[in-house]
């Protein structure tokens, strides 16, 4: 049987990387949609779409991802990060569709000192994290075939992200200040895209459990060390200065520590995860 996969939010970082690798998966028929073609906040549109194209799997990459702006646009963030996933979950449940929903390390408060496991206590400290947490609760509500993947510090060749910002600054400035006291792991969206397809390939379609998994690249770093690695690959002489979070104005708080423990996803789906430095080098080669 050839499975039909709907990818929502397909013009974003992760959706675009799934598009890039989709040609390697001829056994699936992909339907890539973004806001213009399919607005996840419109239940009727989703219902019509999944029935018309006989969708078997939905990968929800659609999201409101502006962390600081979310503090001022709470209604919009809720609509996209909570109501949208709730719609997808309800319709998936009614149509026997597997829903793969993407969430974030920002559901945690960052007070751990060992990598976060899937069942560790969630306690978002900003509105974006809260809306993503409520989105998780929504998708767990309806559908018995649901996988949530929490990821962290996502970057890709597409859209705006930390890697592109540092690359740009490194080629225009003599020095930049970057926070050294927030610790986490970057995730190359291309590696997450491959992991999602691996899960689909290894999935039992009669699977009836709701599960949460963590995925990032391997290793641990700070934004400062990550920036140093980017500058090095950019071949720039730009100096990177380590600063504390308190020295950098930001509208919302971010977790100081959000390293994710990936043992569960690796064991369950036999996924081998590259180190973040290797992933970064591959991203530069792809550029
Ligand atoms: N970026 C990160 O650092 C990060 C870290 C951890 C977890 N995550 C999670 O990873 C997932 C993918 O993130 P990403 O960086 O790929 O996000 P992204 O680049 O912001 O892409 C999200 C896409 O969804 C679209 N969208 C917004 N509202 C929509 C709607 N109502 N219906 C359909 N599409 C809509 C956006 O369109 P517009 O651009 O026009 O709004 C955008 O194309 C998200 O769930 C995010 O929360 C991201």
mmCIF file of C-alpha atoms and ligand atoms in Angstrom:
data_model
loop_
_atom_site.group_PDB
_atom_site.id
_atom_site.type_symbol
_atom_site.label_atom_id
_atom_site.label_comp_id
_atom_site.label_asym_id
_atom_site.label_seq_id
_atom_site.Cartn_x
_atom_site.Cartn_y
_atom_site.Cartn_z
ATOM 1 C CA UNK A 1 0.000 0.000 0.000
ATOM 2 C CA UNK A 2 1.263 3.475 -0.882
ATOM 3 C CA UNK A 3 0.730 5.824 2.057
ATOM 4 C CA UNK A 4 -0.395 9.417 1.572
ATOM 5 C CA UNK A 5 1.409 11.893 3.822
ATOM 6 C CA UNK A 6 0.160 15.420 4.448
ATOM 7 C CA UNK A 7 2.846 17.878 5.592
ATOM 8 C CA UNK A 8 1.413 21.097 7.072
ATOM 9 C CA UNK A 9 3.443 24.297 7.460
ATOM 10 C CA UNK A 10 5.581 22.974 4.596
ATOM 11 C CA UNK A 11 7.234 26.304 3.751
ATOM 12 C CA UNK A 12 8.859 26.511 7.186
ATOM 13 C CA UNK A 13 12.278 25.160 8.176
ATOM 14 C CA UNK A 14 11.294 21.567 8.941
ATOM 15 C CA UNK A 15 8.617 21.277 6.244
ATOM 16 C CA UNK A 16 11.089 22.492 3.605
ATOM 17 C CA UNK A 17 13.700 19.926 4.704
ATOM 18 C CA UNK A 18 11.089 17.145 4.471
ATOM 19 C CA UNK A 19 10.367 18.398 0.941
ATOM 20 C CA UNK A 20 14.094 18.182 0.099
ATOM 21 C CA UNK A 21 14.408 14.536 1.181
ATOM 22 C CA UNK A 22 10.950 13.394 0.011
ATOM 23 C CA UNK A 23 12.288 12.253 -3.391
ATOM 24 C CA UNK A 24 14.232 9.511 -1.590
ATOM 25 C CA UNK A 25 10.959 8.012 -0.320
ATOM 26 C CA UNK A 26 9.129 6.880 -3.473
ATOM 27 C CA UNK A 27 6.893 4.578 -1.435
ATOM 28 C CA UNK A 28 5.000 7.612 -0.096
ATOM 29 C CA UNK A 29 2.889 10.221 -1.832
ATOM 30 C CA UNK A 30 3.520 13.600 -0.198
ATOM 31 C CA UNK A 31 1.118 16.534 -0.059
ATOM 32 C CA UNK A 32 2.975 19.697 0.978
ATOM 33 C CA UNK A 33 0.758 22.524 2.205
ATOM 34 C CA UNK A 34 1.275 25.785 4.032
ATOM 35 C CA UNK A 35 -1.076 28.476 5.326
ATOM 36 C CA UNK A 36 -2.225 29.448 1.798
ATOM 37 C CA UNK A 37 -3.284 25.927 0.742
ATOM 38 C CA UNK A 38 -4.365 24.546 4.110
ATOM 39 C CA UNK A 39 -4.879 26.624 7.232
ATOM 40 C CA UNK A 40 -4.716 24.268 10.235
ATOM 41 C CA UNK A 41 -6.977 26.586 12.229
ATOM 42 C CA UNK A 42 -9.858 25.811 9.782
ATOM 43 C CA UNK A 43 -11.345 22.458 10.725
ATOM 44 C CA UNK A 44 -13.585 22.145 7.649
ATOM 45 C CA UNK A 45 -10.682 22.746 5.260
ATOM 46 C CA UNK A 46 -8.613 20.005 6.933
ATOM 47 C CA UNK A 47 -11.519 17.586 6.921
ATOM 48 C CA UNK A 48 -12.141 18.155 3.212
ATOM 49 C CA UNK A 49 -8.435 17.833 2.382
ATOM 50 C CA UNK A 50 -7.809 14.538 4.214
ATOM 51 C CA UNK A 51 -10.900 12.961 2.675
ATOM 52 C CA UNK A 52 -10.172 14.186 -0.869
ATOM 53 C CA UNK A 53 -6.563 12.929 -0.830
ATOM 54 C CA UNK A 54 -7.132 9.870 1.408
ATOM 55 C CA UNK A 55 -4.449 10.935 3.868
ATOM 56 C CA UNK A 56 -2.915 8.201 6.086
ATOM 57 C CA UNK A 57 -0.334 10.270 7.977
ATOM 58 C CA UNK A 58 -0.127 13.952 8.940
ATOM 59 C CA UNK A 59 3.204 15.555 9.861
ATOM 60 C CA UNK A 60 2.310 18.831 11.550
ATOM 61 C CA UNK A 61 5.157 21.285 10.926
ATOM 62 C CA UNK A 62 2.834 24.303 11.084
ATOM 63 C CA UNK A 63 3.450 26.465 14.119
ATOM 64 C CA UNK A 64 3.716 29.953 15.551
ATOM 65 C CA UNK A 65 7.453 30.065 16.359
ATOM 66 C CA UNK A 66 8.190 33.728 17.204
ATOM 67 C CA UNK A 67 9.226 33.209 20.855
ATOM 68 C CA UNK A 68 9.408 36.879 21.922
ATOM 69 C CA UNK A 69 6.503 38.114 19.790
ATOM 70 C CA UNK A 70 4.257 35.441 21.316
ATOM 71 C CA UNK A 71 4.155 37.490 24.548
ATOM 72 C CA UNK A 72 2.260 40.224 22.602
ATOM 73 C CA UNK A 73 0.344 37.944 20.218
ATOM 74 C CA UNK A 74 -1.048 35.401 22.659
ATOM 75 C CA UNK A 75 -4.305 34.893 20.769
ATOM 76 C CA UNK A 76 -2.526 34.217 17.474
ATOM 77 C CA UNK A 77 0.015 31.892 19.132
ATOM 78 C CA UNK A 78 -2.824 29.939 20.770
ATOM 79 C CA UNK A 79 -4.798 29.708 17.538
ATOM 80 C CA UNK A 80 -1.870 28.192 15.601
ATOM 81 C CA UNK A 81 -0.190 26.201 18.394
ATOM 82 C CA UNK A 82 -3.277 24.930 20.245
ATOM 83 C CA UNK A 83 -6.460 25.200 18.145
ATOM 84 C CA UNK A 84 -4.672 24.044 14.953
ATOM 85 C CA UNK A 85 -3.174 20.863 16.500
ATOM 86 C CA UNK A 86 -6.498 20.214 18.252
ATOM 87 C CA UNK A 87 -8.259 20.314 14.844
ATOM 88 C CA UNK A 88 -5.663 18.018 13.269
ATOM 89 C CA UNK A 89 -5.943 15.563 16.141
ATOM 90 C CA UNK A 90 -9.741 15.415 16.093
ATOM 91 C CA UNK A 91 -9.865 14.928 12.323
ATOM 92 C CA UNK A 92 -7.036 12.357 12.406
ATOM 93 C CA UNK A 93 -8.939 10.412 15.006
ATOM 94 C CA UNK A 94 -12.129 10.405 12.922
ATOM 95 C CA UNK A 95 -10.268 9.287 9.771
ATOM 96 C CA UNK A 96 -7.825 6.705 11.220
ATOM 97 C CA UNK A 97 -4.836 8.942 10.462
ATOM 98 C CA UNK A 98 -1.489 8.791 12.296
ATOM 99 C CA UNK A 99 -0.598 12.274 13.561
ATOM 100 C CA UNK A 100 3.052 13.245 14.028
ATOM 101 C CA UNK A 101 3.168 16.550 15.859
ATOM 102 C CA UNK A 102 6.303 18.610 16.550
ATOM 103 C CA UNK A 103 6.881 20.319 19.888
ATOM 104 C CA UNK A 104 9.712 22.009 21.732
ATOM 105 C CA UNK A 105 12.266 21.896 24.553
ATOM 106 C CA UNK A 106 10.652 25.176 25.745
ATOM 107 C CA UNK A 107 7.923 23.135 27.494
ATOM 108 C CA UNK A 108 10.561 22.720 30.247
ATOM 109 C CA UNK A 109 11.664 25.413 32.702
ATOM 110 C CA UNK A 110 15.373 24.648 32.312
ATOM 111 C CA UNK A 111 16.131 23.889 35.971
ATOM 112 C CA UNK A 112 17.280 20.290 35.306
ATOM 113 C CA UNK A 113 20.980 19.516 35.365
ATOM 114 C CA UNK A 114 20.681 16.230 33.451
ATOM 115 C CA UNK A 115 19.117 15.838 29.976
ATOM 116 C CA UNK A 116 15.310 16.039 29.961
ATOM 117 C CA UNK A 117 13.417 12.772 29.549
ATOM 118 C CA UNK A 118 9.989 12.608 27.917
ATOM 119 C CA UNK A 119 8.169 12.171 31.233
ATOM 120 C CA UNK A 120 10.066 14.866 33.146
ATOM 121 C CA UNK A 121 7.908 17.591 34.632
ATOM 122 C CA UNK A 122 6.889 20.230 32.086
ATOM 123 C CA UNK A 123 6.754 23.852 33.229
ATOM 124 C CA UNK A 124 6.977 26.414 30.419
ATOM 125 C CA UNK A 125 8.373 29.818 31.433
ATOM 126 C CA UNK A 126 7.250 31.846 28.390
ATOM 127 C CA UNK A 127 4.024 32.101 26.390
ATOM 128 C CA UNK A 128 5.397 30.328 23.291
ATOM 129 C CA UNK A 129 6.393 27.345 25.462
ATOM 130 C CA UNK A 130 3.011 27.422 27.186
ATOM 131 C CA UNK A 131 1.135 27.430 23.852
ATOM 132 C CA UNK A 132 3.249 24.488 22.627
ATOM 133 C CA UNK A 133 2.596 22.627 25.893
ATOM 134 C CA UNK A 134 -1.159 23.211 25.521
ATOM 135 C CA UNK A 135 -0.837 22.026 21.899
ATOM 136 C CA UNK A 136 0.696 18.766 23.161
ATOM 137 C CA UNK A 137 -2.229 18.302 25.556
ATOM 138 C CA UNK A 138 -4.670 18.905 22.694
ATOM 139 C CA UNK A 139 -3.167 16.325 20.361
ATOM 140 C CA UNK A 140 -3.038 13.763 23.159
ATOM 141 C CA UNK A 141 -6.760 14.286 23.755
ATOM 142 C CA UNK A 142 -8.461 12.815 20.671
ATOM 143 C CA UNK A 143 -6.335 10.483 18.612
ATOM 144 C CA UNK A 144 -5.027 7.089 19.706
ATOM 145 C CA UNK A 145 -2.378 7.176 16.944
ATOM 146 C CA UNK A 146 -0.273 10.155 17.925
ATOM 147 C CA UNK A 147 3.455 10.784 18.101
ATOM 148 C CA UNK A 148 4.821 14.017 19.557
ATOM 149 C CA UNK A 149 8.459 14.842 18.841
ATOM 150 C CA UNK A 150 10.017 17.550 20.977
ATOM 151 C CA UNK A 151 13.050 19.152 19.387
ATOM 152 C CA UNK A 152 15.391 22.037 20.212
ATOM 153 C CA UNK A 153 17.377 24.900 18.637
ATOM 154 C CA UNK A 154 16.200 24.066 15.093
ATOM 155 C CA UNK A 155 18.031 25.440 12.052
ATOM 156 C CA UNK A 156 17.978 24.698 8.349
ATOM 157 C CA UNK A 157 18.861 26.104 4.954
ATOM 158 C CA UNK A 158 15.382 27.643 4.866
ATOM 159 C CA UNK A 159 13.793 30.499 6.810
ATOM 160 C CA UNK A 160 15.437 32.532 9.554
ATOM 161 C CA UNK A 161 17.493 30.906 12.272
ATOM 162 C CA UNK A 162 20.502 31.348 14.558
ATOM 163 C CA UNK A 163 22.995 29.845 12.075
ATOM 164 C CA UNK A 164 21.992 32.250 9.316
ATOM 165 C CA UNK A 165 21.983 35.238 11.674
ATOM 166 C CA UNK A 166 25.492 34.491 12.986
ATOM 167 C CA UNK A 167 26.742 33.828 9.433
ATOM 168 C CA UNK A 168 25.432 37.228 8.345
ATOM 169 C CA UNK A 169 26.820 39.059 11.393
ATOM 170 C CA UNK A 170 30.194 37.316 11.066
ATOM 171 C CA UNK A 171 30.614 38.674 7.559
ATOM 172 C CA UNK A 172 29.579 42.241 8.441
ATOM 173 C CA UNK A 173 30.878 42.856 11.994
ATOM 174 C CA UNK A 174 34.261 42.732 13.745
ATOM 175 C CA UNK A 175 32.773 41.339 16.952
ATOM 176 C CA UNK A 176 29.491 39.968 18.267
ATOM 177 C CA UNK A 177 28.125 39.239 21.764
ATOM 178 C CA UNK A 178 26.518 35.843 22.315
ATOM 179 C CA UNK A 179 24.944 34.311 25.436
ATOM 180 C CA UNK A 180 27.075 31.615 27.087
ATOM 181 C CA UNK A 181 24.813 30.623 29.999
ATOM 182 C CA UNK A 182 22.023 28.892 28.046
ATOM 183 C CA UNK A 183 22.859 25.263 27.368
ATOM 184 C CA UNK A 184 21.160 22.978 24.870
ATOM 185 C CA UNK A 185 21.654 21.078 21.617
ATOM 186 C CA UNK A 186 21.162 22.376 18.082
ATOM 187 C CA UNK A 187 19.087 20.337 15.634
ATOM 188 C CA UNK A 188 19.683 20.368 11.891
ATOM 189 C CA UNK A 189 16.137 20.184 10.495
ATOM 190 C CA UNK A 190 17.402 17.876 7.730
ATOM 191 C CA UNK A 191 18.359 15.281 10.389
ATOM 192 C CA UNK A 192 14.982 15.659 12.105
ATOM 193 C CA UNK A 193 13.237 15.235 8.731
ATOM 194 C CA UNK A 194 15.148 11.964 8.157
ATOM 195 C CA UNK A 195 14.293 10.780 11.685
ATOM 196 C CA UNK A 196 10.584 11.439 11.085
ATOM 197 C CA UNK A 197 10.668 9.421 7.843
ATOM 198 C CA UNK A 198 12.551 6.655 9.668
ATOM 199 C CA UNK A 199 9.805 6.554 12.291
ATOM 200 C CA UNK A 200 7.168 6.282 9.572
ATOM 201 C CA UNK A 201 9.100 3.450 7.892
ATOM 202 C CA UNK A 202 9.447 1.559 11.172
ATOM 203 C CA UNK A 203 5.952 2.240 12.429
ATOM 204 C CA UNK A 204 3.248 -0.304 12.996
ATOM 205 C CA UNK A 205 0.211 1.335 11.425
ATOM 206 C CA UNK A 206 -2.082 -0.454 13.791
ATOM 207 C CA UNK A 207 -0.111 1.313 16.504
ATOM 208 C CA UNK A 208 -2.510 2.655 19.078
ATOM 209 C CA UNK A 209 -0.347 4.387 21.628
ATOM 210 C CA UNK A 210 0.162 8.021 22.265
ATOM 211 C CA UNK A 211 3.851 8.651 22.659
ATOM 212 C CA UNK A 212 6.247 11.534 23.193
ATOM 213 C CA UNK A 213 9.857 11.373 21.936
ATOM 214 C CA UNK A 214 12.811 13.741 22.146
ATOM 215 C CA UNK A 215 15.049 14.500 19.181
ATOM 216 C CA UNK A 216 17.996 16.853 18.665
ATOM 217 C CA UNK A 217 21.486 16.267 17.329
ATOM 218 C CA UNK A 218 23.955 14.609 19.723
ATOM 219 C CA UNK A 219 26.182 16.610 22.072
ATOM 220 C CA UNK A 220 25.707 19.646 24.269
ATOM 221 C CA UNK A 221 26.690 23.271 23.736
ATOM 222 C CA UNK A 222 25.943 26.903 24.604
ATOM 223 C CA UNK A 223 24.739 29.547 22.125
ATOM 224 C CA UNK A 224 28.229 31.073 22.496
ATOM 225 C CA UNK A 225 30.073 27.863 21.547
ATOM 226 C CA UNK A 226 27.579 27.239 18.759
ATOM 227 C CA UNK A 227 28.251 30.761 17.411
ATOM 228 C CA UNK A 228 32.044 30.153 17.603
ATOM 229 C CA UNK A 229 31.620 26.983 15.503
ATOM 230 C CA UNK A 230 29.514 28.872 12.927
ATOM 231 C CA UNK A 231 32.031 31.731 12.696
ATOM 232 C CA UNK A 232 34.857 29.218 12.230
ATOM 233 C CA UNK A 233 33.030 27.554 9.337
ATOM 234 C CA UNK A 234 32.281 30.980 7.841
ATOM 235 C CA UNK A 235 36.075 31.622 7.691
ATOM 236 C CA UNK A 236 35.580 35.002 9.316
ATOM 237 C CA UNK A 237 37.836 36.874 11.750
ATOM 238 C CA UNK A 238 34.826 38.123 13.684
ATOM 239 C CA UNK A 239 35.401 37.889 17.460
ATOM 240 C CA UNK A 240 32.691 36.199 19.529
ATOM 241 C CA UNK A 241 32.299 37.604 23.067
ATOM 242 C CA UNK A 242 30.537 35.480 25.700
ATOM 243 C CA UNK A 243 27.842 37.395 27.613
ATOM 244 C CA UNK A 244 25.287 36.463 30.281
ATOM 245 C CA UNK A 245 21.563 36.217 29.506
ATOM 246 C CA UNK A 246 21.010 39.161 31.856
ATOM 247 C CA UNK A 247 23.160 41.340 29.537
ATOM 248 C CA UNK A 248 20.970 40.574 26.496
ATOM 249 C CA UNK A 249 17.547 42.226 26.270
ATOM 250 C CA UNK A 250 14.805 39.756 25.540
ATOM 251 C CA UNK A 251 11.048 40.082 26.007
ATOM 252 C CA UNK A 252 10.686 36.608 27.448
ATOM 253 C CA UNK A 253 12.689 34.197 29.575
ATOM 254 C CA UNK A 254 14.223 31.101 27.999
ATOM 255 C CA UNK A 255 15.294 27.901 29.813
ATOM 256 C CA UNK A 256 18.942 27.967 30.964
ATOM 257 C CA UNK A 257 19.263 24.231 30.321
ATOM 258 C CA UNK A 258 17.204 22.316 27.769
ATOM 259 C CA UNK A 259 19.319 19.357 26.656
ATOM 260 C CA UNK A 260 17.022 16.517 25.574
ATOM 261 C CA UNK A 261 17.583 12.847 26.392
ATOM 262 C CA UNK A 262 17.111 10.923 23.123
ATOM 263 C CA UNK A 263 17.479 7.360 24.381
ATOM 264 C CA UNK A 264 13.791 6.521 23.809
ATOM 265 C CA UNK A 265 13.625 7.499 20.111
ATOM 266 C CA UNK A 266 17.007 5.839 19.391
ATOM 267 C CA UNK A 267 16.001 2.560 21.021
ATOM 268 C CA UNK A 268 12.470 2.382 19.632
ATOM 269 C CA UNK A 269 13.216 3.276 15.990
ATOM 270 C CA UNK A 270 16.926 2.371 15.649
ATOM 271 C CA UNK A 271 17.802 5.941 14.788
ATOM 272 C CA UNK A 272 21.479 6.916 14.687
ATOM 273 C CA UNK A 273 21.819 10.625 15.455
ATOM 274 C CA UNK A 274 24.763 12.695 14.172
ATOM 275 C CA UNK A 275 26.703 15.024 16.487
ATOM 276 C CA UNK A 276 25.715 18.705 16.196
ATOM 277 C CA UNK A 277 29.198 19.660 14.883
ATOM 278 C CA UNK A 278 28.948 17.112 12.025
ATOM 279 C CA UNK A 279 25.417 18.285 11.281
ATOM 280 C CA UNK A 280 26.569 21.902 11.140
ATOM 281 C CA UNK A 281 29.365 21.008 8.700
ATOM 282 C CA UNK A 282 26.857 19.188 6.476
ATOM 283 C CA UNK A 283 24.533 22.196 6.584
ATOM 284 C CA UNK A 284 27.401 24.431 5.436
ATOM 285 C CA UNK A 285 28.240 22.015 2.617
ATOM 286 C CA UNK A 286 24.583 22.011 1.561
ATOM 287 C CA UNK A 287 24.617 25.835 1.431
HETATM 288 N N1 LIG B 1 12.605 26.971 15.268
HETATM 289 C C1 LIG B 1 13.076 26.429 16.396
HETATM 290 O O1 LIG B 1 14.147 26.790 16.906
HETATM 291 C C2 LIG B 1 12.298 25.323 17.076
HETATM 292 C C3 LIG B 1 12.823 24.762 18.262
HETATM 293 C C4 LIG B 1 12.120 23.740 18.891
HETATM 294 C C5 LIG B 1 10.929 23.280 18.330
HETATM 295 N N2 LIG B 1 10.452 23.836 17.190
HETATM 296 C C6 LIG B 1 9.179 23.328 16.646
HETATM 297 O O2 LIG B 1 9.472 22.659 15.427
HETATM 298 C C7 LIG B 1 8.367 22.799 14.526
HETATM 299 C C8 LIG B 1 8.863 23.310 13.190
HETATM 300 O O3 LIG B 1 9.469 24.582 13.419
HETATM 301 P P1 LIG B 1 10.029 25.472 12.209
HETATM 302 O O4 LIG B 1 11.214 26.222 12.727
HETATM 303 O O5 LIG B 1 10.150 24.638 10.974
HETATM 304 O O6 LIG B 1 8.831 26.511 12.057
HETATM 305 P P2 LIG B 1 8.672 27.655 10.970
HETATM 306 O O7 LIG B 1 9.882 27.735 10.118
HETATM 307 O O8 LIG B 1 8.197 28.866 11.699
HETATM 308 O O9 LIG B 1 7.503 27.077 10.050
HETATM 309 C C9 LIG B 1 6.189 27.028 10.449
HETATM 310 C C10 LIG B 1 5.339 27.141 9.187
HETATM 311 O O10 LIG B 1 3.956 27.051 9.570
HETATM 312 C C11 LIG B 1 3.252 28.040 8.830
HETATM 313 N N3 LIG B 1 1.982 28.349 9.454
HETATM 314 C C12 LIG B 1 1.708 29.298 10.381
HETATM 315 N N4 LIG B 1 0.395 29.289 10.671
HETATM 316 C C13 LIG B 1 -0.175 28.323 9.925
HETATM 317 C C14 LIG B 1 -1.492 27.845 9.771
HETATM 318 N N5 LIG B 1 -2.524 28.377 10.468
HETATM 319 N N6 LIG B 1 -1.736 26.827 8.901
HETATM 320 C C15 LIG B 1 -0.726 26.299 8.191
HETATM 321 N N7 LIG B 1 0.559 26.711 8.275
HETATM 322 C C16 LIG B 1 0.831 27.713 9.129
HETATM 323 C C17 LIG B 1 4.210 29.204 8.826
HETATM 324 O O11 LIG B 1 3.815 30.176 7.892
HETATM 325 P P3 LIG B 1 4.254 31.717 8.165
HETATM 326 O O12 LIG B 1 5.739 31.740 8.186
HETATM 327 O O13 LIG B 1 3.633 32.446 7.023
HETATM 328 O O14 LIG B 1 3.659 32.081 9.501
HETATM 329 C C18 LIG B 1 5.513 28.489 8.480
HETATM 330 O O15 LIG B 1 5.648 28.305 7.077
HETATM 331 C C19 LIG B 1 7.357 23.708 15.232
HETATM 332 O O16 LIG B 1 6.391 22.926 15.858
HETATM 333 C C20 LIG B 1 8.181 24.402 16.292
HETATM 334 O O17 LIG B 1 7.396 24.803 17.405
HETATM 335 C C21 LIG B 1 11.116 24.833 16.544
#
